[in-house]
PDB file of C-alpha atoms in Angstrom:
ATOM      1  CA  UNK E  37       0.523   0.161  -0.425  1.00 32.00           C
ATOM      2  CA  UNK E  38       1.633   3.079  -1.250  1.00 34.00           C
ATOM      3  CA  UNK E  39       1.671   5.552   1.230  1.00 37.00           C
ATOM      4  CA  UNK E  40      -0.764   7.994   0.376  1.00 37.00           C
ATOM      5  CA  UNK E  41      -3.875   5.106  -0.318  1.00 36.00           C
ATOM      6  CA  UNK E  42      -2.809   4.964   3.768  1.00 35.00           C
ATOM      7  CA  UNK E  43      -3.788   8.723   4.702  1.00 39.00           C
ATOM      8  CA  UNK E  44      -7.129   8.168   3.183  1.00 38.00           C
ATOM      9  CA  UNK E  45      -7.730   8.328  -0.818  1.00 39.00           C
ATOM     10  CA  UNK E  46     -10.151   5.625  -0.344  1.00 40.00           C
ATOM     11  CA  UNK E  47     -12.404   7.370   2.507  1.00 43.00           C
ATOM     12  CA  UNK E  48     -16.131   7.585   1.190  1.00 46.00           C
ATOM     13  CA  UNK E  49     -16.584  11.660  -0.262  1.00 55.00           C
ATOM     14  CA  UNK E  50     -18.139  12.760   2.666  1.00 67.00           C
ATOM     15  CA  UNK E  51     -14.613  14.312   3.512  1.00 72.00           C
ATOM     16  CA  UNK E  52     -14.569  17.439   0.935  1.00 80.00           C
ATOM     17  CA  UNK E  53     -14.307  20.462   4.003  1.00 87.00           C
ATOM     18  CA  UNK E  54     -11.108  21.512   2.843  1.00 87.00           C
ATOM     19  CA  UNK E  55      -9.475  21.506   6.021  1.00 89.00           C
ATOM     20  CA  UNK E  56      -6.062  23.213   4.973  1.00 87.00           C
ATOM     21  CA  UNK E  57      -4.297  24.180   0.760  1.00 88.00           C
ATOM     22  CA  UNK E  58      -0.130  23.844   1.377  1.00 86.00           C
ATOM     23  CA  UNK E  59       1.629  23.737  -1.819  1.00 85.00           C
ATOM     24  CA  UNK E  60       4.193  21.915  -0.112  1.00 84.00           C
ATOM     25  CA  UNK E  61       3.347  18.310  -0.235  1.00 81.00           C
ATOM     26  CA  UNK E  62       6.047  17.170   2.971  1.00 81.00           C
ATOM     27  CA  UNK E  63       4.599  19.341   4.550  1.00 83.00           C
ATOM     28  CA  UNK E  64       0.958  18.694   3.929  1.00 83.00           C
ATOM     29  CA  UNK E  65       1.524  14.710   4.662  1.00 84.00           C
ATOM     30  CA  UNK E  66       3.040  16.025   7.810  1.00 85.00           C
ATOM     31  CA  UNK E  67      -0.108  17.870   8.698  1.00 88.00           C
ATOM     32  CA  UNK E  68      -1.599  14.517   7.572  1.00 87.00           C
ATOM     33  CA  UNK E  69      -0.145  11.907  10.093  1.00 87.00           C
ATOM     34  CA  UNK E  70      -0.327  14.732  12.939  1.00 87.00           C
ATOM     35  CA  UNK E  71      -4.626  13.099  11.864  1.00 88.00           C
ATOM     36  CA  UNK E  72      -3.989  10.278  11.208  1.00 86.00           C
ATOM     37  CA  UNK E  73      -1.836  10.139  14.718  1.00 84.00           C
ATOM     38  CA  UNK E  74      -5.543  11.441  16.514  1.00 85.00           C
ATOM     39  CA  UNK E  75      -7.573   8.819  14.735  1.00 85.00           C
ATOM     40  CA  UNK E  76      -9.061  11.801  12.822  1.00 87.00           C
ATOM     41  CA  UNK E  77     -10.624  10.795   9.194  1.00 86.00           C
ATOM     42  CA  UNK E  78      -9.483  12.414   6.573  1.00 86.00           C
ATOM     43  CA  UNK E  79      -7.418  12.505   2.985  1.00 87.00           C
ATOM     44  CA  UNK E  80      -5.106  14.387   0.649  1.00 87.00           C
ATOM     45  CA  UNK E  81      -6.320  15.709  -2.590  1.00 87.00           C
ATOM     46  CA  UNK E  82      -4.132  16.823  -6.281  1.00 85.00           C
ATOM     47  CA  UNK E  83      -4.738  20.037  -6.876  1.00 86.00           C
ATOM     48  CA  UNK E  84      -3.967  22.561  -9.590  1.00 83.00           C
ATOM     49  CA  UNK E  85      -2.138  24.675  -7.249  1.00 82.00           C
ATOM     50  CA  UNK E  86      -1.014  22.414  -5.046  1.00 83.00           C
ATOM     51  CA  UNK E  87      -2.776  20.469  -1.990  1.00 85.00           C
ATOM     52  CA  UNK E  88      -5.254  20.603  -0.593  1.00 88.00           C
ATOM     53  CA  UNK E  89      -6.159  18.122   3.349  1.00 85.00           C
ATOM     54  CA  UNK E  90      -9.500  17.400   3.561  1.00 90.00           C
ATOM     55  CA  UNK E  91     -12.434  15.734   6.094  1.00 88.00           C
ATOM     56  CA  UNK E  92     -16.022  15.136   7.503  1.00 87.00           C
ATOM     57  CA  UNK E  93     -17.401  19.395   7.998  1.00 85.00           C
ATOM     58  CA  UNK E  94     -18.666  17.637  11.685  1.00 85.00           C
ATOM     59  CA  UNK E  95     -14.771  17.673  12.482  1.00 87.00           C
ATOM     60  CA  UNK E  96     -12.708  20.638  10.091  1.00 87.00           C
ATOM     61  CA  UNK E  97     -12.470  22.337  13.429  1.00 90.00           C
ATOM     62  CA  UNK E  98     -11.067  19.196  15.547  1.00 90.00           C
ATOM     63  CA  UNK E  99      -8.626  18.799  12.803  1.00 88.00           C
ATOM     64  CA  UNK E 100      -7.275  22.265  12.046  1.00 91.00           C
ATOM     65  CA  UNK E 101      -6.885  22.681  15.501  1.00 90.00           C
ATOM     66  CA  UNK E 102      -5.293  19.652  15.890  1.00 89.00           C
ATOM     67  CA  UNK E 103      -2.308  20.866  13.394  1.00 89.00           C
ATOM     68  CA  UNK E 104      -1.994  24.669  14.778  1.00 89.00           C
ATOM     69  CA  UNK E 105      -0.980  22.722  18.209  1.00 88.00           C
ATOM     70  CA  UNK E 106       1.537  21.136  16.718  1.00 85.00           C
ATOM     71  CA  UNK E 107       2.913  23.983  14.434  1.00 85.00           C
ATOM     72  CA  UNK E 108       2.893  26.229  17.028  1.00 85.00           C
ATOM     73  CA  UNK E 109       4.768  23.375  20.163  1.00 81.00           C
ATOM     74  CA  UNK E 110       7.419  21.988  17.132  1.00 78.00           C
ATOM     75  CA  UNK E 111       8.380  26.031  15.324  1.00 75.00           C
ATOM     76  CA  UNK E 112      11.275  25.766  16.253  1.00 66.00           C
ATOM     77  CA  UNK E 113      12.252  22.103  15.847  1.00 59.00           C
ATOM     78  CA  UNK E 114      14.192  20.735  14.401  1.00 58.00           C
ATOM     79  CA  UNK E 115      16.648  23.324  16.314  1.00 60.00           C
ATOM     80  CA  UNK E 116      19.742  25.059  14.059  1.00 55.00           C
ATOM     81  CA  UNK E 117      22.955  22.929  14.225  1.00 53.00           C
ATOM     82  CA  UNK E 118      25.167  25.170  15.849  1.00 52.00           C
ATOM     83  CA  UNK E 119      28.162  25.413  13.415  1.00 51.00           C
ATOM     84  CA  UNK E 120      31.113  24.494  14.319  1.00 49.00           C
ATOM     85  CA  UNK E 121      33.708  27.213  14.454  1.00 47.00           C
ATOM     86  CA  UNK E 122      36.429  27.366  11.361  1.00 47.00           C
ATOM     87  CA  UNK E 123      38.800  29.568   9.257  1.00 41.00           C
ATOM     88  CA  UNK E 124      36.299  33.125   8.120  1.00 41.00           C
ATOM     89  CA  UNK E 125      34.154  31.931   8.930  1.00 45.00           C
ATOM     90  CA  UNK E 126      32.732  35.317   9.643  1.00 45.00           C
ATOM     91  CA  UNK E 127      34.351  37.312   6.825  1.00 46.00           C
ATOM     92  CA  UNK E 128      32.148  40.405   7.370  1.00 50.00           C
ATOM     93  CA  UNK E 129      34.431  40.997  10.781  1.00 61.00           C
ATOM     94  CA  UNK E 130      36.738  43.164   9.458  1.00 73.00           C
ATOM     95  CA  UNK E 131      40.099  42.613  11.811  1.00 77.00           C
ATOM     96  CA  UNK E 132      41.559  46.349  12.119  1.00 83.00           C
ATOM     97  CA  UNK E 133      44.794  44.796  11.380  1.00 85.00           C
ATOM     98  CA  UNK E 134      46.824  47.367   9.758  1.00 88.00           C
ATOM     99  CA  UNK E 135      45.965  49.956  12.050  1.00 89.00           C
ATOM    100  CA  UNK E 136      47.300  47.948  15.142  1.00 90.00           C
ATOM    101  CA  UNK E 137      50.639  46.924  13.402  1.00 91.00           C
ATOM    102  CA  UNK E 138      50.459  50.632  12.417  1.00 92.00           C
ATOM    103  CA  UNK E 139      50.415  51.827  15.867  1.00 92.00           C
ATOM    104  CA  UNK E 140      53.862  48.429  16.904  1.00 92.00           C
ATOM    105  CA  UNK E 141      55.540  50.650  14.083  1.00 92.00           C
ATOM    106  CA  UNK E 142      55.100  54.409  15.455  1.00 94.00           C
ATOM    107  CA  UNK E 143      55.213  53.745  18.976  1.00 94.00           C
ATOM    108  CA  UNK E 144      58.939  51.799  18.184  1.00 93.00           C
ATOM    109  CA  UNK E 145      59.391  55.273  15.891  1.00 94.00           C
ATOM    110  CA  UNK E 146      58.992  56.914  19.078  1.00 94.00           C
ATOM    111  CA  UNK E 147      61.246  54.507  22.043  1.00 93.00           C
ATOM    112  CA  UNK E 148      63.734  53.116  19.212  1.00 90.00           C
ATOM    113  CA  UNK E 149      65.705  49.814  19.886  1.00 89.00           C
ATOM    114  CA  UNK E 150      66.502  48.626  23.809  1.00 86.00           C
ATOM    115  CA  UNK E 151      69.106  50.745  25.152  1.00 83.00           C
ATOM    116  CA  UNK E 152      69.445  51.070  28.921  1.00 78.00           C
ATOM    117  CA  UNK E 153      69.198  54.713  28.934  1.00 86.00           C
ATOM    118  CA  UNK E 154      65.311  54.615  27.231  1.00 91.00           C
ATOM    119  CA  UNK E 155      63.128  55.924  29.918  1.00 94.00           C
ATOM    120  CA  UNK E 156      60.545  53.369  28.514  1.00 94.00           C
ATOM    121  CA  UNK E 157      62.715  50.097  28.122  1.00 93.00           C
ATOM    122  CA  UNK E 158      63.258  51.176  32.259  1.00 93.00           C
ATOM    123  CA  UNK E 159      60.028  51.324  33.204  1.00 94.00           C
ATOM    124  CA  UNK E 160      58.816  49.381  30.382  1.00 94.00           C
ATOM    125  CA  UNK E 161      60.440  46.150  30.135  1.00 93.00           C
ATOM    126  CA  UNK E 162      59.678  43.186  31.977  1.00 92.00           C
ATOM    127  CA  UNK E 163      61.752  42.945  34.664  1.00 92.00           C
ATOM    128  CA  UNK E 164      61.117  39.111  37.046  1.00 91.00           C
ATOM    129  CA  UNK E 165      62.017  40.451  39.728  1.00 93.00           C
ATOM    130  CA  UNK E 166      59.599  44.321  40.046  1.00 94.00           C
ATOM    131  CA  UNK E 167      57.727  41.802  39.281  1.00 94.00           C
ATOM    132  CA  UNK E 168      56.908  39.366  41.409  1.00 93.00           C
ATOM    133  CA  UNK E 169      59.026  41.241  44.359  1.00 91.00           C
ATOM    134  CA  UNK E 170      57.516  44.607  44.045  1.00 92.00           C
ATOM    135  CA  UNK E 171      53.981  43.903  42.179  1.00 92.00           C
ATOM    136  CA  UNK E 172      55.490  45.825  38.637  1.00 95.00           C
ATOM    137  CA  UNK E 173      52.510  43.590  36.805  1.00 95.00           C
ATOM    138  CA  UNK E 174      52.320  46.151  33.956  1.00 95.00           C
ATOM    139  CA  UNK E 175      55.413  45.521  33.158  1.00 96.00           C
ATOM    140  CA  UNK E 176      53.904  41.879  31.614  1.00 95.00           C
ATOM    141  CA  UNK E 177      51.704  44.766  29.524  1.00 96.00           C
ATOM    142  CA  UNK E 178      54.234  46.980  28.574  1.00 96.00           C
ATOM    143  CA  UNK E 179      56.798  44.845  27.820  1.00 93.00           C
ATOM    144  CA  UNK E 180      54.676  43.701  25.437  1.00 94.00           C
ATOM    145  CA  UNK E 181      54.948  47.285  23.387  1.00 94.00           C
ATOM    146  CA  UNK E 182      58.466  47.111  22.940  1.00 93.00           C
ATOM    147  CA  UNK E 183      61.337  46.167  20.936  1.00 89.00           C
ATOM    148  CA  UNK E 184      64.403  44.976  21.580  1.00 86.00           C
ATOM    149  CA  UNK E 185      65.802  46.093  17.785  1.00 86.00           C
ATOM    150  CA  UNK E 186      63.845  46.675  13.477  1.00 88.00           C
ATOM    151  CA  UNK E 187      64.384  42.308  13.336  1.00 83.00           C
ATOM    152  CA  UNK E 188      62.385  41.887  16.242  1.00 81.00           C
ATOM    153  CA  UNK E 189      59.199  44.060  14.786  1.00 88.00           C
ATOM    154  CA  UNK E 190      60.194  43.052  11.488  1.00 86.00           C
ATOM    155  CA  UNK E 191      59.241  39.465  12.104  1.00 80.00           C
ATOM    156  CA  UNK E 192      56.732  40.386  14.913  1.00 84.00           C
ATOM    157  CA  UNK E 193      54.693  42.875  11.885  1.00 89.00           C
ATOM    158  CA  UNK E 194      55.126  39.695   9.511  1.00 86.00           C
ATOM    159  CA  UNK E 195      53.708  36.746  11.305  1.00 83.00           C
ATOM    160  CA  UNK E 196      51.460  38.085  13.854  1.00 85.00           C
ATOM    161  CA  UNK E 197      49.776  40.547  10.999  1.00 89.00           C
ATOM    162  CA  UNK E 198      49.019  37.515   9.432  1.00 87.00           C
ATOM    163  CA  UNK E 199      48.056  35.064  11.983  1.00 87.00           C
ATOM    164  CA  UNK E 200      45.942  38.126  14.096  1.00 90.00           C
ATOM    165  CA  UNK E 201      43.340  39.065  11.267  1.00 90.00           C
ATOM    166  CA  UNK E 202      42.998  35.393  10.888  1.00 87.00           C
ATOM    167  CA  UNK E 203      42.135  34.983  14.399  1.00 90.00           C
ATOM    168  CA  UNK E 204      39.939  38.487  13.570  1.00 89.00           C
ATOM    169  CA  UNK E 205      37.730  37.259  10.307  1.00 87.00           C
ATOM    170  CA  UNK E 206      37.127  34.139  12.758  1.00 86.00           C
ATOM    171  CA  UNK E 207      36.180  36.088  15.924  1.00 89.00           C
ATOM    172  CA  UNK E 208      36.075  39.160  15.086  1.00 89.00           C
ATOM    173  CA  UNK E 209      39.034  42.040  15.935  1.00 90.00           C
ATOM    174  CA  UNK E 210      37.774  43.047  19.177  1.00 92.00           C
ATOM    175  CA  UNK E 211      37.532  39.743  21.163  1.00 93.00           C
ATOM    176  CA  UNK E 212      40.218  38.457  18.835  1.00 93.00           C
ATOM    177  CA  UNK E 213      42.627  41.744  20.067  1.00 95.00           C
ATOM    178  CA  UNK E 214      41.997  40.918  23.910  1.00 96.00           C
ATOM    179  CA  UNK E 215      42.867  37.225  23.504  1.00 96.00           C
ATOM    180  CA  UNK E 216      46.327  37.501  22.010  1.00 96.00           C
ATOM    181  CA  UNK E 217      46.905  40.260  24.645  1.00 96.00           C
ATOM    182  CA  UNK E 218      46.061  38.613  28.064  1.00 96.00           C
ATOM    183  CA  UNK E 219      48.050  35.410  26.194  1.00 95.00           C
ATOM    184  CA  UNK E 220      50.067  37.538  26.012  1.00 95.00           C
ATOM    185  CA  UNK E 221      50.375  38.778  29.612  1.00 95.00           C
ATOM    186  CA  UNK E 222      49.916  35.249  30.851  1.00 96.00           C
ATOM    187  CA  UNK E 223      51.986  34.101  28.898  1.00 94.00           C
ATOM    188  CA  UNK E 224      55.026  36.632  30.316  1.00 94.00           C
ATOM    189  CA  UNK E 225      53.771  35.941  33.690  1.00 95.00           C
ATOM    190  CA  UNK E 226      54.272  32.654  33.910  1.00 94.00           C
ATOM    191  CA  UNK E 227      57.558  32.699  31.587  1.00 92.00           C
ATOM    192  CA  UNK E 228      58.519  34.157  35.223  1.00 92.00           C
ATOM    193  CA  UNK E 229      57.350  32.414  37.965  1.00 91.00           C
ATOM    194  CA  UNK E 230      59.156  29.260  35.733  1.00 89.00           C
ATOM    195  CA  UNK E 231      63.125  30.690  35.178  1.00 85.00           C
ATOM    196  CA  UNK E 232      64.737  30.306  38.355  1.00 79.00           C
ATOM    197  CA  UNK E 233      67.260  32.875  37.481  1.00 83.00           C
ATOM    198  CA  UNK E 234      67.059  37.422  36.969  1.00 85.00           C
ATOM    199  CA  UNK E 235      65.734  38.128  33.613  1.00 81.00           C
ATOM    200  CA  UNK E 236      64.761  41.596  31.150  1.00 85.00           C
ATOM    201  CA  UNK E 237      62.257  41.064  28.232  1.00 86.00           C
ATOM    202  CA  UNK E 238      60.550  43.269  25.835  1.00 88.00           C
ATOM    203  CA  UNK E 239      58.528  41.948  22.514  1.00 86.00           C
ATOM    204  CA  UNK E 240      55.412  41.518  21.111  1.00 89.00           C
ATOM    205  CA  UNK E 241      56.231  38.611  20.198  1.00 87.00           C
ATOM    206  CA  UNK E 242      55.607  36.311  23.253  1.00 91.00           C
ATOM    207  CA  UNK E 243      51.166  37.813  22.241  1.00 92.00           C
ATOM    208  CA  UNK E 244      51.820  36.484  18.742  1.00 89.00           C
ATOM    209  CA  UNK E 245      52.946  33.243  20.037  1.00 89.00           C
ATOM    210  CA  UNK E 246      49.296  33.198  22.132  1.00 91.00           C
ATOM    211  CA  UNK E 247      47.850  34.401  19.109  1.00 91.00           C
ATOM    212  CA  UNK E 248      49.189  31.075  17.137  1.00 88.00           C
ATOM    213  CA  UNK E 249      47.723  29.367  20.082  1.00 88.00           C
ATOM    214  CA  UNK E 250      44.187  30.514  20.543  1.00 90.00           C
ATOM    215  CA  UNK E 251      44.347  30.154  17.272  1.00 86.00           C
ATOM    216  CA  UNK E 252      45.006  26.301  17.085  1.00 83.00           C
ATOM    217  CA  UNK E 253      43.194  25.499  19.736  1.00 84.00           C
ATOM    218  CA  UNK E 254      39.387  27.042  18.089  1.00 84.00           C
ATOM    219  CA  UNK E 255      40.819  24.538  15.645  1.00 77.00           C
ATOM    220  CA  UNK E 256      41.680  21.538  17.741  1.00 74.00           C
ATOM    221  CA  UNK E 257      38.162  22.199  19.538  1.00 68.00           C
ATOM    222  CA  UNK E 258      36.327  22.308  15.664  1.00 67.00           C
ATOM    223  CA  UNK E 259      38.488  19.527  13.559  1.00 61.00           C
ATOM    224  CA  UNK E 260      39.230  17.011  16.925  1.00 59.00           C
ATOM    225  CA  UNK E 261      42.648  16.602  15.096  1.00 59.00           C
ATOM    226  CA  UNK E 262      46.081  16.870  16.176  1.00 59.00           C
ATOM    227  CA  UNK E 263      46.317  18.013  12.706  1.00 60.00           C
ATOM    228  CA  UNK E 264      44.669  20.892  12.495  1.00 59.00           C
ATOM    229  CA  UNK E 265      48.246  22.474  14.376  1.00 63.00           C
ATOM    230  CA  UNK E 266      50.276  22.140  11.386  1.00 67.00           C
ATOM    231  CA  UNK E 267      49.430  25.338   9.511  1.00 64.00           C
ATOM    232  CA  UNK E 268      49.879  27.084  13.669  1.00 64.00           C
ATOM    233  CA  UNK E 269      53.157  25.354  14.966  1.00 68.00           C
ATOM    234  CA  UNK E 270      54.526  26.496  11.053  1.00 68.00           C
ATOM    235  CA  UNK E 271      53.906  29.698  12.640  1.00 63.00           C
ATOM    236  CA  UNK E 272      55.507  29.489  15.014  1.00 64.00           C
ATOM    237  CA  UNK E 273      58.670  27.939  13.520  1.00 68.00           C
ATOM    238  CA  UNK E 274      58.841  31.019  11.369  1.00 65.00           C
ATOM    239  CA  UNK E 275      58.628  32.992  13.951  1.00 62.00           C
ATOM    240  CA  UNK E 276      61.504  31.703  15.813  1.00 65.00           C
ATOM    241  CA  UNK E 277      63.549  31.302  12.830  1.00 63.00           C
ATOM    242  CA  UNK E 278      62.701  35.360  12.557  1.00 60.00           C
ATOM    243  CA  UNK E 279      63.628  36.039  15.706  1.00 57.00           C
ATOM    244  CA  UNK E 280      66.489  34.060  16.711  1.00 52.00           C
ATOM    245  CA  UNK E 281      67.866  31.923  18.905  1.00 46.00           C
ATOM    246  CA  UNK E 282      66.351  34.456  21.769  1.00 45.00           C
ATOM    247  CA  UNK E 283      69.122  37.331  21.453  1.00 47.00           C
ATOM    248  CA  UNK E 284      69.004  40.439  22.317  1.00 47.00           C
ATOM    249  CA  UNK E 285      65.780  41.295  24.850  1.00 50.00           C
ATOM    250  CA  UNK E 286      63.767  38.232  23.536  1.00 54.00           C
ATOM    251  CA  UNK E 287      62.943  34.878  25.312  1.00 70.00           C
ATOM    252  CA  UNK E 288      62.389  32.026  23.887  1.00 74.00           C
ATOM    253  CA  UNK E 289      60.780  31.228  27.095  1.00 80.00           C
ATOM    254  CA  UNK E 290      58.090  32.905  27.229  1.00 81.00           C
ATOM    255  CA  UNK E 291      57.531  32.064  23.755  1.00 81.00           C
ATOM    256  CA  UNK E 292      56.590  28.701  24.490  1.00 83.00           C
ATOM    257  CA  UNK E 293      54.982  30.321  27.477  1.00 89.00           C
ATOM    258  CA  UNK E 294      51.912  31.851  25.347  1.00 89.00           C
ATOM    259  CA  UNK E 295      51.453  29.217  23.184  1.00 87.00           C
ATOM    260  CA  UNK E 296      50.867  26.908  25.767  1.00 89.00           C
ATOM    261  CA  UNK E 297      48.174  29.711  27.179  1.00 94.00           C
ATOM    262  CA  UNK E 298      46.642  31.408  23.620  1.00 92.00           C
ATOM    263  CA  UNK E 299      45.789  27.540  22.732  1.00 88.00           C
ATOM    264  CA  UNK E 300      44.065  26.703  25.670  1.00 91.00           C
ATOM    265  CA  UNK E 301      41.992  29.991  26.207  1.00 94.00           C
ATOM    266  CA  UNK E 302      41.692  29.272  22.276  1.00 90.00           C
ATOM    267  CA  UNK E 303      39.761  25.361  23.143  1.00 87.00           C
ATOM    268  CA  UNK E 304      38.157  27.731  25.749  1.00 90.00           C
ATOM    269  CA  UNK E 305      36.790  30.348  23.523  1.00 89.00           C
ATOM    270  CA  UNK E 306      35.472  27.174  21.462  1.00 86.00           C
ATOM    271  CA  UNK E 307      33.584  24.534  23.887  1.00 87.00           C
ATOM    272  CA  UNK E 308      31.749  28.403  25.330  1.00 86.00           C
ATOM    273  CA  UNK E 309      28.271  28.034  23.477  1.00 81.00           C
ATOM    274  CA  UNK E 310      27.725  31.802  22.774  1.00 83.00           C
ATOM    275  CA  UNK E 311      31.470  32.570  21.561  1.00 84.00           C
ATOM    276  CA  UNK E 312      29.309  32.909  17.820  1.00 79.00           C
ATOM    277  CA  UNK E 313      26.794  34.929  19.125  1.00 83.00           C
ATOM    278  CA  UNK E 314      30.236  37.232  21.174  1.00 86.00           C
ATOM    279  CA  UNK E 315      31.584  36.883  17.406  1.00 84.00           C
ATOM    280  CA  UNK E 316      29.260  38.705  15.424  1.00 81.00           C
ATOM    281  CA  UNK E 317      27.977  41.256  17.882  1.00 86.00           C
ATOM    282  CA  UNK E 318      29.502  44.528  16.936  1.00 86.00           C
ATOM    283  CA  UNK E 319      28.878  45.863  20.074  1.00 90.00           C
ATOM    284  CA  UNK E 320      30.878  42.791  21.895  1.00 91.00           C
ATOM    285  CA  UNK E 321      33.273  43.573  19.397  1.00 91.00           C
ATOM    286  CA  UNK E 322      33.923  47.730  20.961  1.00 91.00           C
ATOM    287  CA  UNK E 323      33.706  46.590  24.508  1.00 94.00           C
ATOM    288  CA  UNK E 324      36.381  43.709  23.499  1.00 94.00           C
ATOM    289  CA  UNK E 325      38.414  46.216  21.768  1.00 93.00           C
ATOM    290  CA  UNK E 326      38.030  49.331  24.236  1.00 94.00           C
ATOM    291  CA  UNK E 327      38.865  46.742  27.332  1.00 96.00           C
ATOM    292  CA  UNK E 328      42.106  45.700  25.569  1.00 96.00           C
ATOM    293  CA  UNK E 329      43.402  49.424  24.937  1.00 95.00           C
ATOM    294  CA  UNK E 330      42.181  50.565  28.348  1.00 97.00           C
ATOM    295  CA  UNK E 331      44.555  47.440  29.669  1.00 97.00           C
ATOM    296  CA  UNK E 332      47.550  49.188  27.813  1.00 96.00           C
ATOM    297  CA  UNK E 333      46.752  52.799  28.515  1.00 96.00           C
ATOM    298  CA  UNK E 334      46.578  51.741  32.502  1.00 96.00           C
ATOM    299  CA  UNK E 335      49.378  49.946  32.116  1.00 96.00           C
ATOM    300  CA  UNK E 336      51.485  52.512  30.850  1.00 96.00           C
ATOM    301  CA  UNK E 337      50.385  54.543  32.226  1.00 96.00           C
ATOM    302  CA  UNK E 338      50.964  52.892  35.956  1.00 96.00           C
ATOM    303  CA  UNK E 339      54.279  52.398  34.786  1.00 94.00           C
ATOM    304  CA  UNK E 340      55.415  56.161  34.715  1.00 93.00           C
ATOM    305  CA  UNK E 341      53.575  57.662  37.490  1.00 88.00           C
ATOM    306  CA  UNK E 342      53.296  54.538  40.170  1.00 69.00           C
TER     307      UNK E 342
END
């Protein structure tokens, strides 16, 4: 017996009162199943402009009520599947990559390379003793904005610009740069905790490695595979090659600390159920961008005023 036969094509002709009409045959079949489950006699009739569901005159109002009740109860069913975060998932996001890279370049023009006489480096470098023993936490932030030399800056601008832009396309510029700053800050702090000897370090590369880690964390959660970290790890090795083995005031330990912290932040961001809505919310992007800028501004204020 065909599905149409089972729905009552051979029922008596007293079922001529139209319950509902629709051009969507599948929907009409679904309504028919609703009535069938309620034990109500009906039939499906083909018409020139679509299909109609018909029943006896004394049951038509009850049949309509059954169908309307079904539609109300299943209005949001099936639920829209939550799409995993993916590279370039939100192409309308326009992260301010050029602006931020330009600010780093301009700040280097102001501060110059590492110099023992420079107040910028004296007050802003990551100094392990002054961070741990004197509580100058702002150095964990200000140190990210300083560069020991032009090669150090160039590596961060090239690879850091590419990775941060990619991350901004996924998460939105404000959220992406907040996580980058947070990964750099925590990466510097973890490095300070793990090192035994006194040391100084500067450089945005810790935050860049953090951005690479965030990207790796997002991709690992999306693909459930370690293969997802190939691009991020390749970028990390490329940046390491540009920066060398940590000469000057660069710090390899801080770089890898940033990478680990970033990966943890990326996994947390990917797991958080509301991350997709935040990524496309202009309001939230402005909030995160403002918080990021405020942290940097406050840190430099404290560096010279505290």
